[in-house]
mmCIF file of C-alpha atoms in Angstrom:
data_model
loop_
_atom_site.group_PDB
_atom_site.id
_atom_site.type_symbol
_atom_site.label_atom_id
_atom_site.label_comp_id
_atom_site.label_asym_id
_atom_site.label_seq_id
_atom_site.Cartn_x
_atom_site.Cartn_y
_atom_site.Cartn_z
ATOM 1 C CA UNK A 1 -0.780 -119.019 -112.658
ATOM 2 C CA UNK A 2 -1.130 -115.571 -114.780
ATOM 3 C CA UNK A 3 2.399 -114.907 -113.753
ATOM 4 C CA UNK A 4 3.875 -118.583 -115.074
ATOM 5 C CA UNK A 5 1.892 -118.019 -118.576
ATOM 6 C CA UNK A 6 3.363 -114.709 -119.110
ATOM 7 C CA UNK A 7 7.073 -116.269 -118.206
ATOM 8 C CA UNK A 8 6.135 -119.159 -120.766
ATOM 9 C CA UNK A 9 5.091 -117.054 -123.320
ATOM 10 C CA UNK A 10 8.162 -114.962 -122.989
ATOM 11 C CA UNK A 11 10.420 -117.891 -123.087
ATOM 12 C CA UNK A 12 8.711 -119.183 -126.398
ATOM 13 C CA UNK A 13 9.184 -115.515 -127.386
ATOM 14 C CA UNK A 14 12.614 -116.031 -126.805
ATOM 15 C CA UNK A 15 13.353 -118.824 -128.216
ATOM 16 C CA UNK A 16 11.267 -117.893 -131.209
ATOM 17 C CA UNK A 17 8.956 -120.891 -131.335
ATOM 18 C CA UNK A 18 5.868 -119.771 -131.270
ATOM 19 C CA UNK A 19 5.433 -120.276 -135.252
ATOM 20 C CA UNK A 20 6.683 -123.403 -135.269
ATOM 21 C CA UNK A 21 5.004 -124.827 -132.919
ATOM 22 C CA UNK A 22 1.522 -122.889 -134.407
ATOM 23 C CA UNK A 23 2.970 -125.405 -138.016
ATOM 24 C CA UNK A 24 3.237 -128.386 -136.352
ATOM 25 C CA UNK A 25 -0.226 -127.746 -134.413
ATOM 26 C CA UNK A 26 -2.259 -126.370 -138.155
ATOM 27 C CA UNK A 27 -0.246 -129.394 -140.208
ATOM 28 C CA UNK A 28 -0.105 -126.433 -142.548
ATOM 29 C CA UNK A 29 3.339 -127.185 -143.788
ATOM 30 C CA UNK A 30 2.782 -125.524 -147.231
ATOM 31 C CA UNK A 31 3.650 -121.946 -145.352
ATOM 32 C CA UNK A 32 7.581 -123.623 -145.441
ATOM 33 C CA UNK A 33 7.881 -122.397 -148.856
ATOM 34 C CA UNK A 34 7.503 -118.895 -148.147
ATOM 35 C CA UNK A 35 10.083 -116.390 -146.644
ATOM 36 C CA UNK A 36 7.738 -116.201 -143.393
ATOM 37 C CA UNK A 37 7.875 -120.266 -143.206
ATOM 38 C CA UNK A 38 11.543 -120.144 -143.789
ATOM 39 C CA UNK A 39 12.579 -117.559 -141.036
ATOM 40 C CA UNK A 40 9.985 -119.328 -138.802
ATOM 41 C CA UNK A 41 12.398 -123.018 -138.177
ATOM 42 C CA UNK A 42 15.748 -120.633 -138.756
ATOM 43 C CA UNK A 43 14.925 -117.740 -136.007
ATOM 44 C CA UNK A 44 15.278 -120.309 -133.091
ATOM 45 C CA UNK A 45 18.622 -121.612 -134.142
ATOM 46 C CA UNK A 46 20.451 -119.117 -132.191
ATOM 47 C CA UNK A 47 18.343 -118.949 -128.264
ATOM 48 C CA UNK A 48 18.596 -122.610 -128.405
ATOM 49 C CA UNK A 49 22.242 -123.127 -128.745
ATOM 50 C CA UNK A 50 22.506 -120.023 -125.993
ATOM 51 C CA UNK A 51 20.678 -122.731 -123.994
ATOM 52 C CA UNK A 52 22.919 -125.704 -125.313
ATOM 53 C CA UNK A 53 26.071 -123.195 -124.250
ATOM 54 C CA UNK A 54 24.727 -122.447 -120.876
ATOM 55 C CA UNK A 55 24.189 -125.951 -120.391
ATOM 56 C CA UNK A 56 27.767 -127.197 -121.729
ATOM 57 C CA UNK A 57 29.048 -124.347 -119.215
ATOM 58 C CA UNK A 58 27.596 -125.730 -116.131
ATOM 59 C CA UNK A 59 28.826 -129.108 -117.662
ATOM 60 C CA UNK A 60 32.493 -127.841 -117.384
ATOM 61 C CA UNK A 61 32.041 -125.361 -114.829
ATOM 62 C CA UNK A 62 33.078 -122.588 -116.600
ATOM 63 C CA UNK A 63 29.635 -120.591 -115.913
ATOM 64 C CA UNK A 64 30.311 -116.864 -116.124
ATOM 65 C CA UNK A 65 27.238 -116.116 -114.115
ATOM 66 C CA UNK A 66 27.579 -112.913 -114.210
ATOM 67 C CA UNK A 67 27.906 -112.311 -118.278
ATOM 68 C CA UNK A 68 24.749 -114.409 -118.492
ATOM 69 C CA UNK A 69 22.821 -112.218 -115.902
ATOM 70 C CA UNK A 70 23.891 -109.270 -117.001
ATOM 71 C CA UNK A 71 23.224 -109.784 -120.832
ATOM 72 C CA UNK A 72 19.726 -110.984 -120.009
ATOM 73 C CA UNK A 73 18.567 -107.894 -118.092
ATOM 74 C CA UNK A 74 20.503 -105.697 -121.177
ATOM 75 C CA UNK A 75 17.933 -108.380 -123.556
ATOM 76 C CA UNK A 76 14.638 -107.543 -121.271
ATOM 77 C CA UNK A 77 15.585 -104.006 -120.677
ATOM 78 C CA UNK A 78 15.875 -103.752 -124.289
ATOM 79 C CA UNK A 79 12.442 -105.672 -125.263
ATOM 80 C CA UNK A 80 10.599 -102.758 -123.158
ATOM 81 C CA UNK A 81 12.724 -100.080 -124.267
ATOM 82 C CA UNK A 82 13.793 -99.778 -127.934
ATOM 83 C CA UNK A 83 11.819 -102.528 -129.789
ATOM 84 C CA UNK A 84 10.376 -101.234 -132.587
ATOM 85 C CA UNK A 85 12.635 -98.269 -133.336
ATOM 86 C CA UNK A 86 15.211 -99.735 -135.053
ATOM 87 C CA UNK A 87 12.254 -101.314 -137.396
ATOM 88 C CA UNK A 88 10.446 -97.890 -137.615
ATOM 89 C CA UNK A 89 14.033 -96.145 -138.844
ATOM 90 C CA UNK A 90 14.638 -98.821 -141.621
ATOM 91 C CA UNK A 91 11.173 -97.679 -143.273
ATOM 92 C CA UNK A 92 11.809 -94.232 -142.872
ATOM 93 C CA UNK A 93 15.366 -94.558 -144.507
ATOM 94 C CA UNK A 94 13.479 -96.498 -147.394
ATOM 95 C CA UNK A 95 11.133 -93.621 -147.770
ATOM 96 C CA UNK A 96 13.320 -90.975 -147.758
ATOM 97 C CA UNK A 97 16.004 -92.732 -149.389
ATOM 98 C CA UNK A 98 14.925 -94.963 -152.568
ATOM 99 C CA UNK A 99 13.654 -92.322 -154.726
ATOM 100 C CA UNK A 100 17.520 -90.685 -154.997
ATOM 101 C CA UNK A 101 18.708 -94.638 -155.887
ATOM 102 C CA UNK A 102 20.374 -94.341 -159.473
ATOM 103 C CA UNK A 103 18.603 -97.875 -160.369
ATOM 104 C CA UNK A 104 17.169 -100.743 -158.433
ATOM 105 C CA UNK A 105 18.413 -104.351 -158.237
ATOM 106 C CA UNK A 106 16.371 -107.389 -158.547
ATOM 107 C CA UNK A 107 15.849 -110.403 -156.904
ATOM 108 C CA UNK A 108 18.611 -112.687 -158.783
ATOM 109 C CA UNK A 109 21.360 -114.083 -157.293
ATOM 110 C CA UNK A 110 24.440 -111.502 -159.021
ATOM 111 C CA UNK A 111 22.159 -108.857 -157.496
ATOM 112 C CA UNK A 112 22.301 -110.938 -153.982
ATOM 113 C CA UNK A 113 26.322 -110.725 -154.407
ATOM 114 C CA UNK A 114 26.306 -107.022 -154.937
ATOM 115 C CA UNK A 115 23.712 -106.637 -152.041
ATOM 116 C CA UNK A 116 25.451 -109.076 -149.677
ATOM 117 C CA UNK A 117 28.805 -106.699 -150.404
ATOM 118 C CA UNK A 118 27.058 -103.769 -150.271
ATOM 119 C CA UNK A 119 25.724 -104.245 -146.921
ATOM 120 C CA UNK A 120 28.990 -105.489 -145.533
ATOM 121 C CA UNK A 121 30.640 -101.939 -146.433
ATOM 122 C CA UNK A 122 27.545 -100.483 -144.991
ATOM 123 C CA UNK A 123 28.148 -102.870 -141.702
ATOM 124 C CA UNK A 124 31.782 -102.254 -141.359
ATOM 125 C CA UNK A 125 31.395 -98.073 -141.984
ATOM 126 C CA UNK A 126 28.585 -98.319 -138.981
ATOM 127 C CA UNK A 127 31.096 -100.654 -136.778
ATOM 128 C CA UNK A 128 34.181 -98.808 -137.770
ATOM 129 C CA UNK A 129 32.103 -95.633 -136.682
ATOM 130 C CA UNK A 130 31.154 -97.312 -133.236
ATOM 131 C CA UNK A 131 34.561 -97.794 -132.062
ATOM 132 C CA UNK A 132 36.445 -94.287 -133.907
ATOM 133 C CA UNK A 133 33.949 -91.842 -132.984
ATOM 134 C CA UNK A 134 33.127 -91.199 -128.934
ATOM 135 C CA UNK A 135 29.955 -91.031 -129.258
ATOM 136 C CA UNK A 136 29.182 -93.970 -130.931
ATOM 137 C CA UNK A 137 31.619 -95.652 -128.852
ATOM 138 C CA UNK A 138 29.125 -95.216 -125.820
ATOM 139 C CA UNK A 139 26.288 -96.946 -127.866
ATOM 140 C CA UNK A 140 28.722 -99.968 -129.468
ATOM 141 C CA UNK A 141 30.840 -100.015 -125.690
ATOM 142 C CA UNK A 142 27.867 -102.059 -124.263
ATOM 143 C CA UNK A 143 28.462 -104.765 -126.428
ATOM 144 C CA UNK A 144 31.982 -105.112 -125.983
ATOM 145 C CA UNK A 145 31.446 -105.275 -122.277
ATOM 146 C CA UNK A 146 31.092 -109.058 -121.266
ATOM 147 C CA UNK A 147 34.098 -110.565 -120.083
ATOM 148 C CA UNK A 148 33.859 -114.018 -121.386
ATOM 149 C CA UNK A 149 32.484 -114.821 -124.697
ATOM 150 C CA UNK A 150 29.217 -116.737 -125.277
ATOM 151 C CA UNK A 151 25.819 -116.565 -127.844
ATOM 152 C CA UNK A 152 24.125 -113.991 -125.115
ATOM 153 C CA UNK A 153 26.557 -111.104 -126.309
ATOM 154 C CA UNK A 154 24.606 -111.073 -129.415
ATOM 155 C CA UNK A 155 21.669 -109.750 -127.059
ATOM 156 C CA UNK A 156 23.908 -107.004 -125.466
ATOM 157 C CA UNK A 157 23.170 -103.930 -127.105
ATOM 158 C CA UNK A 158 22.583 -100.311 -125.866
ATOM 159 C CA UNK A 159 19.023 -99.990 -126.770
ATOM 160 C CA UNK A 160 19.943 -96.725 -129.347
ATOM 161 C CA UNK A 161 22.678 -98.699 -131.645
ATOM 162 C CA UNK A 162 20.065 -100.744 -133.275
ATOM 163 C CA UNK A 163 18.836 -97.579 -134.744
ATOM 164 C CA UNK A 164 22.011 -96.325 -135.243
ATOM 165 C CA UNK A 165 23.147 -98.760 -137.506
ATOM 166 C CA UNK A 166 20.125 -99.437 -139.179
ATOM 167 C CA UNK A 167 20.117 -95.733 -140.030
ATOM 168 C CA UNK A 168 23.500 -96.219 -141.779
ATOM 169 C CA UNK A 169 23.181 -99.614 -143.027
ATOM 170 C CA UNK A 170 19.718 -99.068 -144.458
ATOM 171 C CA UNK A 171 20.794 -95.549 -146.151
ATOM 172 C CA UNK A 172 24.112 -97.177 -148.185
ATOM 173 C CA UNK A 173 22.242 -99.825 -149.116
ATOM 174 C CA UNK A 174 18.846 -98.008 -150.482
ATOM 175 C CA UNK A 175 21.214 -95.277 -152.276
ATOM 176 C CA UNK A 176 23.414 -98.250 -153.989
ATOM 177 C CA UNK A 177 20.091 -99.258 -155.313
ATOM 178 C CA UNK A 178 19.617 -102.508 -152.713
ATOM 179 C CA UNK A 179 15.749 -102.743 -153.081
ATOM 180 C CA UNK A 180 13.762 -103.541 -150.330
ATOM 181 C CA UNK A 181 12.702 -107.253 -150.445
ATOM 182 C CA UNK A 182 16.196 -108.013 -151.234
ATOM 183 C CA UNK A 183 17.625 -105.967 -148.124
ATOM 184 C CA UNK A 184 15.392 -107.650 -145.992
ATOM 185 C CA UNK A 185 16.816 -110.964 -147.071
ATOM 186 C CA UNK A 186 20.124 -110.105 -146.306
ATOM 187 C CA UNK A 187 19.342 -108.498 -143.156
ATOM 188 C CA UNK A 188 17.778 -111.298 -141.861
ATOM 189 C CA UNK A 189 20.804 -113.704 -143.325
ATOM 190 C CA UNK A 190 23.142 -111.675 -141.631
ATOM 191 C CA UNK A 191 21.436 -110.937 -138.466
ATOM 192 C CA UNK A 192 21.411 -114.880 -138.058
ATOM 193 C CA UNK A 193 25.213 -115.199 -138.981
ATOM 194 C CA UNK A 194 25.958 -112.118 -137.140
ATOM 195 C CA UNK A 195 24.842 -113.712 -133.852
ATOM 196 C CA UNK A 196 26.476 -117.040 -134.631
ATOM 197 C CA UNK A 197 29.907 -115.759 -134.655
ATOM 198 C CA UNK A 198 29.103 -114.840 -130.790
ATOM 199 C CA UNK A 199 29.869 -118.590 -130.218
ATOM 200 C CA UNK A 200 31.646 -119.563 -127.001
ATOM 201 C CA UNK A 201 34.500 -121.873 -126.513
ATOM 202 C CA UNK A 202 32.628 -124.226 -124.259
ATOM 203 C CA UNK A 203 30.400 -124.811 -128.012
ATOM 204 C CA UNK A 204 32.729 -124.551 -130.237
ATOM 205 C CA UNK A 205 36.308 -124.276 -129.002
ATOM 206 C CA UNK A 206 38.377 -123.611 -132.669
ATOM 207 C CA UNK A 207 36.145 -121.569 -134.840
ATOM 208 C CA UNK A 208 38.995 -120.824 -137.200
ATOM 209 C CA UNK A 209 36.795 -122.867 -139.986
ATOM 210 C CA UNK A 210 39.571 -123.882 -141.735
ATOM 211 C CA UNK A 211 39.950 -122.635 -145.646
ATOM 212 C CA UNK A 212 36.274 -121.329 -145.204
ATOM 213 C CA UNK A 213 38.266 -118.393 -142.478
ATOM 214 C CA UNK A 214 40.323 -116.792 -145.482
ATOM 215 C CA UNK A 215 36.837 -115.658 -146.715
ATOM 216 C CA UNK A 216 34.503 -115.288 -144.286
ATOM 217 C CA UNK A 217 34.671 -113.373 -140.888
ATOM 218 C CA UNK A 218 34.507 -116.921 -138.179
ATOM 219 C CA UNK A 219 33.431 -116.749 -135.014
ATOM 220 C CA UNK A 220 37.478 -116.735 -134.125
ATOM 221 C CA UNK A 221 37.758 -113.919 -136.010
ATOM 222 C CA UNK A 222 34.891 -112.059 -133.793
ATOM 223 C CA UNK A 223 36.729 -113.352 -130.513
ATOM 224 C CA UNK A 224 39.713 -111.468 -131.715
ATOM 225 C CA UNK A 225 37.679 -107.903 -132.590
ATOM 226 C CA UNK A 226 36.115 -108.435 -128.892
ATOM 227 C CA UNK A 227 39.427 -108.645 -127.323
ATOM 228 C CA UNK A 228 41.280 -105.878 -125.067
ATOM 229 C CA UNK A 229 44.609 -107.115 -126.207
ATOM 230 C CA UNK A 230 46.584 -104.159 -127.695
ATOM 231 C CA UNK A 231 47.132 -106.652 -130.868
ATOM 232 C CA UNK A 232 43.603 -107.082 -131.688
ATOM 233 C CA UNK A 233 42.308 -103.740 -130.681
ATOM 234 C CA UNK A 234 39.640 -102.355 -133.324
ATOM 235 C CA UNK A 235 40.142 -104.790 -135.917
ATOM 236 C CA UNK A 236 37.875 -107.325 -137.830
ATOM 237 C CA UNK A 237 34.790 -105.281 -138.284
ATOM 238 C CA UNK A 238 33.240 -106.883 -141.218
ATOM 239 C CA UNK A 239 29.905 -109.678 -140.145
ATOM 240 C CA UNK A 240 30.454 -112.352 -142.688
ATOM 241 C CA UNK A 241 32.596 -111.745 -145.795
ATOM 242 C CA UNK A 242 35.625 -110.271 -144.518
ATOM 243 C CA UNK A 243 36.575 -108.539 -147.672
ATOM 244 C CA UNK A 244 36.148 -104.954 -146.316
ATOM 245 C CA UNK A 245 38.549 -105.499 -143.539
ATOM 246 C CA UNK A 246 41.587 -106.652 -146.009
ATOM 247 C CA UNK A 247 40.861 -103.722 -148.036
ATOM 248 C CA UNK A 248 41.095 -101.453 -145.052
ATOM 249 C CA UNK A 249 43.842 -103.134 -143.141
ATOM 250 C CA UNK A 250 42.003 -103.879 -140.033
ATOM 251 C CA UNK A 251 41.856 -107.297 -140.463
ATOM 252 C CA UNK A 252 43.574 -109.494 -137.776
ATOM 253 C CA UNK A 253 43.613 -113.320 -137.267
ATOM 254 C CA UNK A 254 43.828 -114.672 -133.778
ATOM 255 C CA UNK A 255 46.921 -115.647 -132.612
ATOM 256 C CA UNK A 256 47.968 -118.608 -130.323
ATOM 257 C CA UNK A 257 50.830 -116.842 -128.323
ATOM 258 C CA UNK A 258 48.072 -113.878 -127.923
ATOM 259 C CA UNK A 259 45.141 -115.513 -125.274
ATOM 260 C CA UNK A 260 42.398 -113.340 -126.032
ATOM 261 C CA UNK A 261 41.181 -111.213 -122.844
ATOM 262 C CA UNK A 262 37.617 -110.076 -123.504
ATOM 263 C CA UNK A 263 36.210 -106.516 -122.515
ATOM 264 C CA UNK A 264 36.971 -103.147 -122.924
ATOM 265 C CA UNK A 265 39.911 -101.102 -121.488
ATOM 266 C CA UNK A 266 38.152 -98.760 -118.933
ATOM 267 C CA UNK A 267 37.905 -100.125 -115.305
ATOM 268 C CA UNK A 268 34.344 -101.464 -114.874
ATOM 269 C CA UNK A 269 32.560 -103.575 -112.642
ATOM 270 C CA UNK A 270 30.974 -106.368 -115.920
ATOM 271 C CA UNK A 271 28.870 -107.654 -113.140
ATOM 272 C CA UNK A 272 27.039 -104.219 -113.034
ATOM 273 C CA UNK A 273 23.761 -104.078 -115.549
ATOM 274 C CA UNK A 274 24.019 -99.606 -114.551
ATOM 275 C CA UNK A 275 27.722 -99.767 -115.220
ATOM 276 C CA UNK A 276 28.089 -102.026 -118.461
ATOM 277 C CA UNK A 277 25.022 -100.182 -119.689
ATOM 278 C CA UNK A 278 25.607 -96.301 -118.738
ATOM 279 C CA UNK A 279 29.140 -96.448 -117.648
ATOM 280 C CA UNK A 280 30.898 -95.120 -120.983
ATOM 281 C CA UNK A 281 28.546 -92.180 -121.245
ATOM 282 C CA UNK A 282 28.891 -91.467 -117.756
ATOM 283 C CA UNK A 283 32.722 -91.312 -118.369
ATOM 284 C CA UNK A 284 32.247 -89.222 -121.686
ATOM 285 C CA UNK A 285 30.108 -86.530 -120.064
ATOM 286 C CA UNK A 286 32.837 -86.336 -117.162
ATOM 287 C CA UNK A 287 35.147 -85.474 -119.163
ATOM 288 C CA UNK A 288 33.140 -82.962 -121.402
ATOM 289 C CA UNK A 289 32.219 -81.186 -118.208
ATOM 290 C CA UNK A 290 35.913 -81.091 -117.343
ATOM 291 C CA UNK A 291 37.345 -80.403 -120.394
ATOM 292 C CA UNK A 292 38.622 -76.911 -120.894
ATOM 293 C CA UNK A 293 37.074 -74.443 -123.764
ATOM 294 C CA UNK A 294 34.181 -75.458 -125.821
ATOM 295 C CA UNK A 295 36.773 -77.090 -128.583
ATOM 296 C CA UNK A 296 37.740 -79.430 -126.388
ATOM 297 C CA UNK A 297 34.503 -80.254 -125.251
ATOM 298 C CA UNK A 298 33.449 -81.298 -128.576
ATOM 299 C CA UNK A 299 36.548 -83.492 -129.657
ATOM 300 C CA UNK A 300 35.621 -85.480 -126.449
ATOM 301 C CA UNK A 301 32.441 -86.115 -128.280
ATOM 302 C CA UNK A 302 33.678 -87.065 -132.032
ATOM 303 C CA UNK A 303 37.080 -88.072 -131.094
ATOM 304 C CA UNK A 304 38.134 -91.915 -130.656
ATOM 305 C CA UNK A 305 37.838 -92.875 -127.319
ATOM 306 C CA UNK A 306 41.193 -92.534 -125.120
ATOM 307 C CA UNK A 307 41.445 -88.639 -126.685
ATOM 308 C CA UNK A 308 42.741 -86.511 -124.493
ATOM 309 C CA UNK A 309 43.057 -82.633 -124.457
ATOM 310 C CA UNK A 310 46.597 -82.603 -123.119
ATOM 311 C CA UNK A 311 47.779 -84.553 -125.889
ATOM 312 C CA UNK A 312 48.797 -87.775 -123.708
ATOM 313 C CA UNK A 313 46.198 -89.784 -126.006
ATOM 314 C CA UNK A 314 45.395 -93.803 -125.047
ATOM 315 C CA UNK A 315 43.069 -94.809 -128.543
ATOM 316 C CA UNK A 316 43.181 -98.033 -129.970
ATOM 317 C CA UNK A 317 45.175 -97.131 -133.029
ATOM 318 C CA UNK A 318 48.479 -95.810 -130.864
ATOM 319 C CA UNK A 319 48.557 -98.514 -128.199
ATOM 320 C CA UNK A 320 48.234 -100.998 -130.792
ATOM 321 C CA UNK A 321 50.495 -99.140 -133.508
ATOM 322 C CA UNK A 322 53.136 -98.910 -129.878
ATOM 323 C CA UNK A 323 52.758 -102.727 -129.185
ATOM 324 C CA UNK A 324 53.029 -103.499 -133.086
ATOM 325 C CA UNK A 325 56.420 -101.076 -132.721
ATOM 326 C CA UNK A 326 57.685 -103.181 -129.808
ATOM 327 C CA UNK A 327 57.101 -106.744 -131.509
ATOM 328 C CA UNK A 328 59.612 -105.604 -134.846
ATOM 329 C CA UNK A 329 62.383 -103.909 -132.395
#
């Protein structure tokens, strides 16, 4: 019986009911008006419709079982693992950082704007990052494992990229003068969004959104960025405005004649929690131990994945810049 409490507290975890349902049992509805209330009924959105996916999956048959058990042993792995460090770097980055912040914004909705903006260039130099530097690639590759899309992607994460990106996110926005309490809002906005656009076909089958896709980043948009199609390699790295992405050129819509094929290039076995999880560094440290002279070594390291010493390089820029080539011959 010990056992079956534990797994029922852990699926309220999960879900992220617990508050609610502490509301509804109180009557003490009055907490709704404060940010706690608030993130209380919004925090379950997301596990439920992973539920409501898994369910429409079985529905039309089109379970990947294996993306679903894989991503849920990267989400308990993860609970045990790295769950407070990502929280315990944004306060350090606030500490270290604020004081050197040329002025501070305040909570008023121009000052959301700039925030909201901010952030996004903070999000898209940390994603940019994840996929251009080898390194980063191994933390970010993780994500971009899963072979089918659904809303439990959003829970596979190499337990150090939380960190990772909170370091960078957290330092832009504290040095552009973001303060705190704001920040927090639109981390938590974003967070929500962010896992949204991890959407599945078998929810939502179209998700260009219409007009509303030509300014914000859509959960079509997301399927393109995790796609191994040499068209929408590393593109669409922004989380909800797409602005940065147009001003960098990487944005990319998704194209009918172009079926998206999720995953990442490297021959894996998805179905593997030690290979979707450890496989990229495995491969990086391979080749730094093979590489020849210590120069070498290190470009495997900081250089964009598919680098190679002898020159005969496979990153995402030349195979796509090679297929873009062959489409305007």
């Amino acid at each position: 019986m010990e056992l079956l409490q534990i797994l029922y507290e852990e699926l309220l975890g999960f879900l992220g009911i617990t508050q609610v349902l502490e509301i509804f049992k109180t009557g003490d509805y009055s907490v709704l008006s404060t940010y706690e209330g608030i993130t209380a009924f919004i925090l379950p959105i997301i596990p439920l419709l992973v539920i409501l996916e898994l369910i429409l999956a079985l529905v039309y048959k089109k379970p990947q079982t294996k993306v679903y058990k894989v991503n849920f042993l990267i989400y308990i792995f993860n609970r045990f693992i790295g769950r407070f460090i990502a929280i315990a770097m944004v306060a350090l980055c606030i500490g270290w950082f604020q004081p050197y912040a040329p002025f501070q914004t305040k909570p008023t909705w121009y000052w959301f704007i700039y925030g909201y903006i901010v952030w996004e260039f903070a999000h898209f130099l940390y994603h940019y990052w994840g996929h251009k530097v080898r390194l980063f690639w191994c933390l970010h590759s993780t994500h971009h494992a899963p072979e089918e899309m659904n809303l439990t992607v959003t829970y596979a994460h190499f337990f150090l990229e939380g960190p990772y990106a909170d370091i960078i996110r957290t330092t832009v926005c504290i040095l552009a003068g973001v303060e705190p309490t704001l920040l927090f809002t639109i981390m938590f906005i974003d967070g929500t969004y962010g896992a949204f656009i991890h959407v599945g076909e078998n929810l939502i089958k179209d998700a260009r959104f219409g007009f509303l896709g030509k300014f914000i980043l859509t959960p079509s948009h997301h399927r393109v960025h995790h796609a191994r199609n040499p068209l929408y390699m590393d593109t669409n790295f922004c989380n909800l405005l797409n602005i940065w992405d147009r001003v960098f050129g990487t944005y990319q819509e998704e194209q009918d004649a172009v079926k998206i094929e999720y995953g990442i290039t490297r021959k894996m076995d998805s179905g593997s929690f030690l290979d979707v999880y450890f496989g990229e560094i495995v491969a990086m440290v391979k080749d730094v131990a093979n590489a020849p002279g210590l120069m070498n070594k290190l470009k495997y390291i900081i250089m964009p994945p598919g680098w190679h010493h002898s020159g005969e390089h496979r990153t995402a820029k030349i195979v796509r810049g090679n297929y873009l080539d062959k489409q305007k011959a």
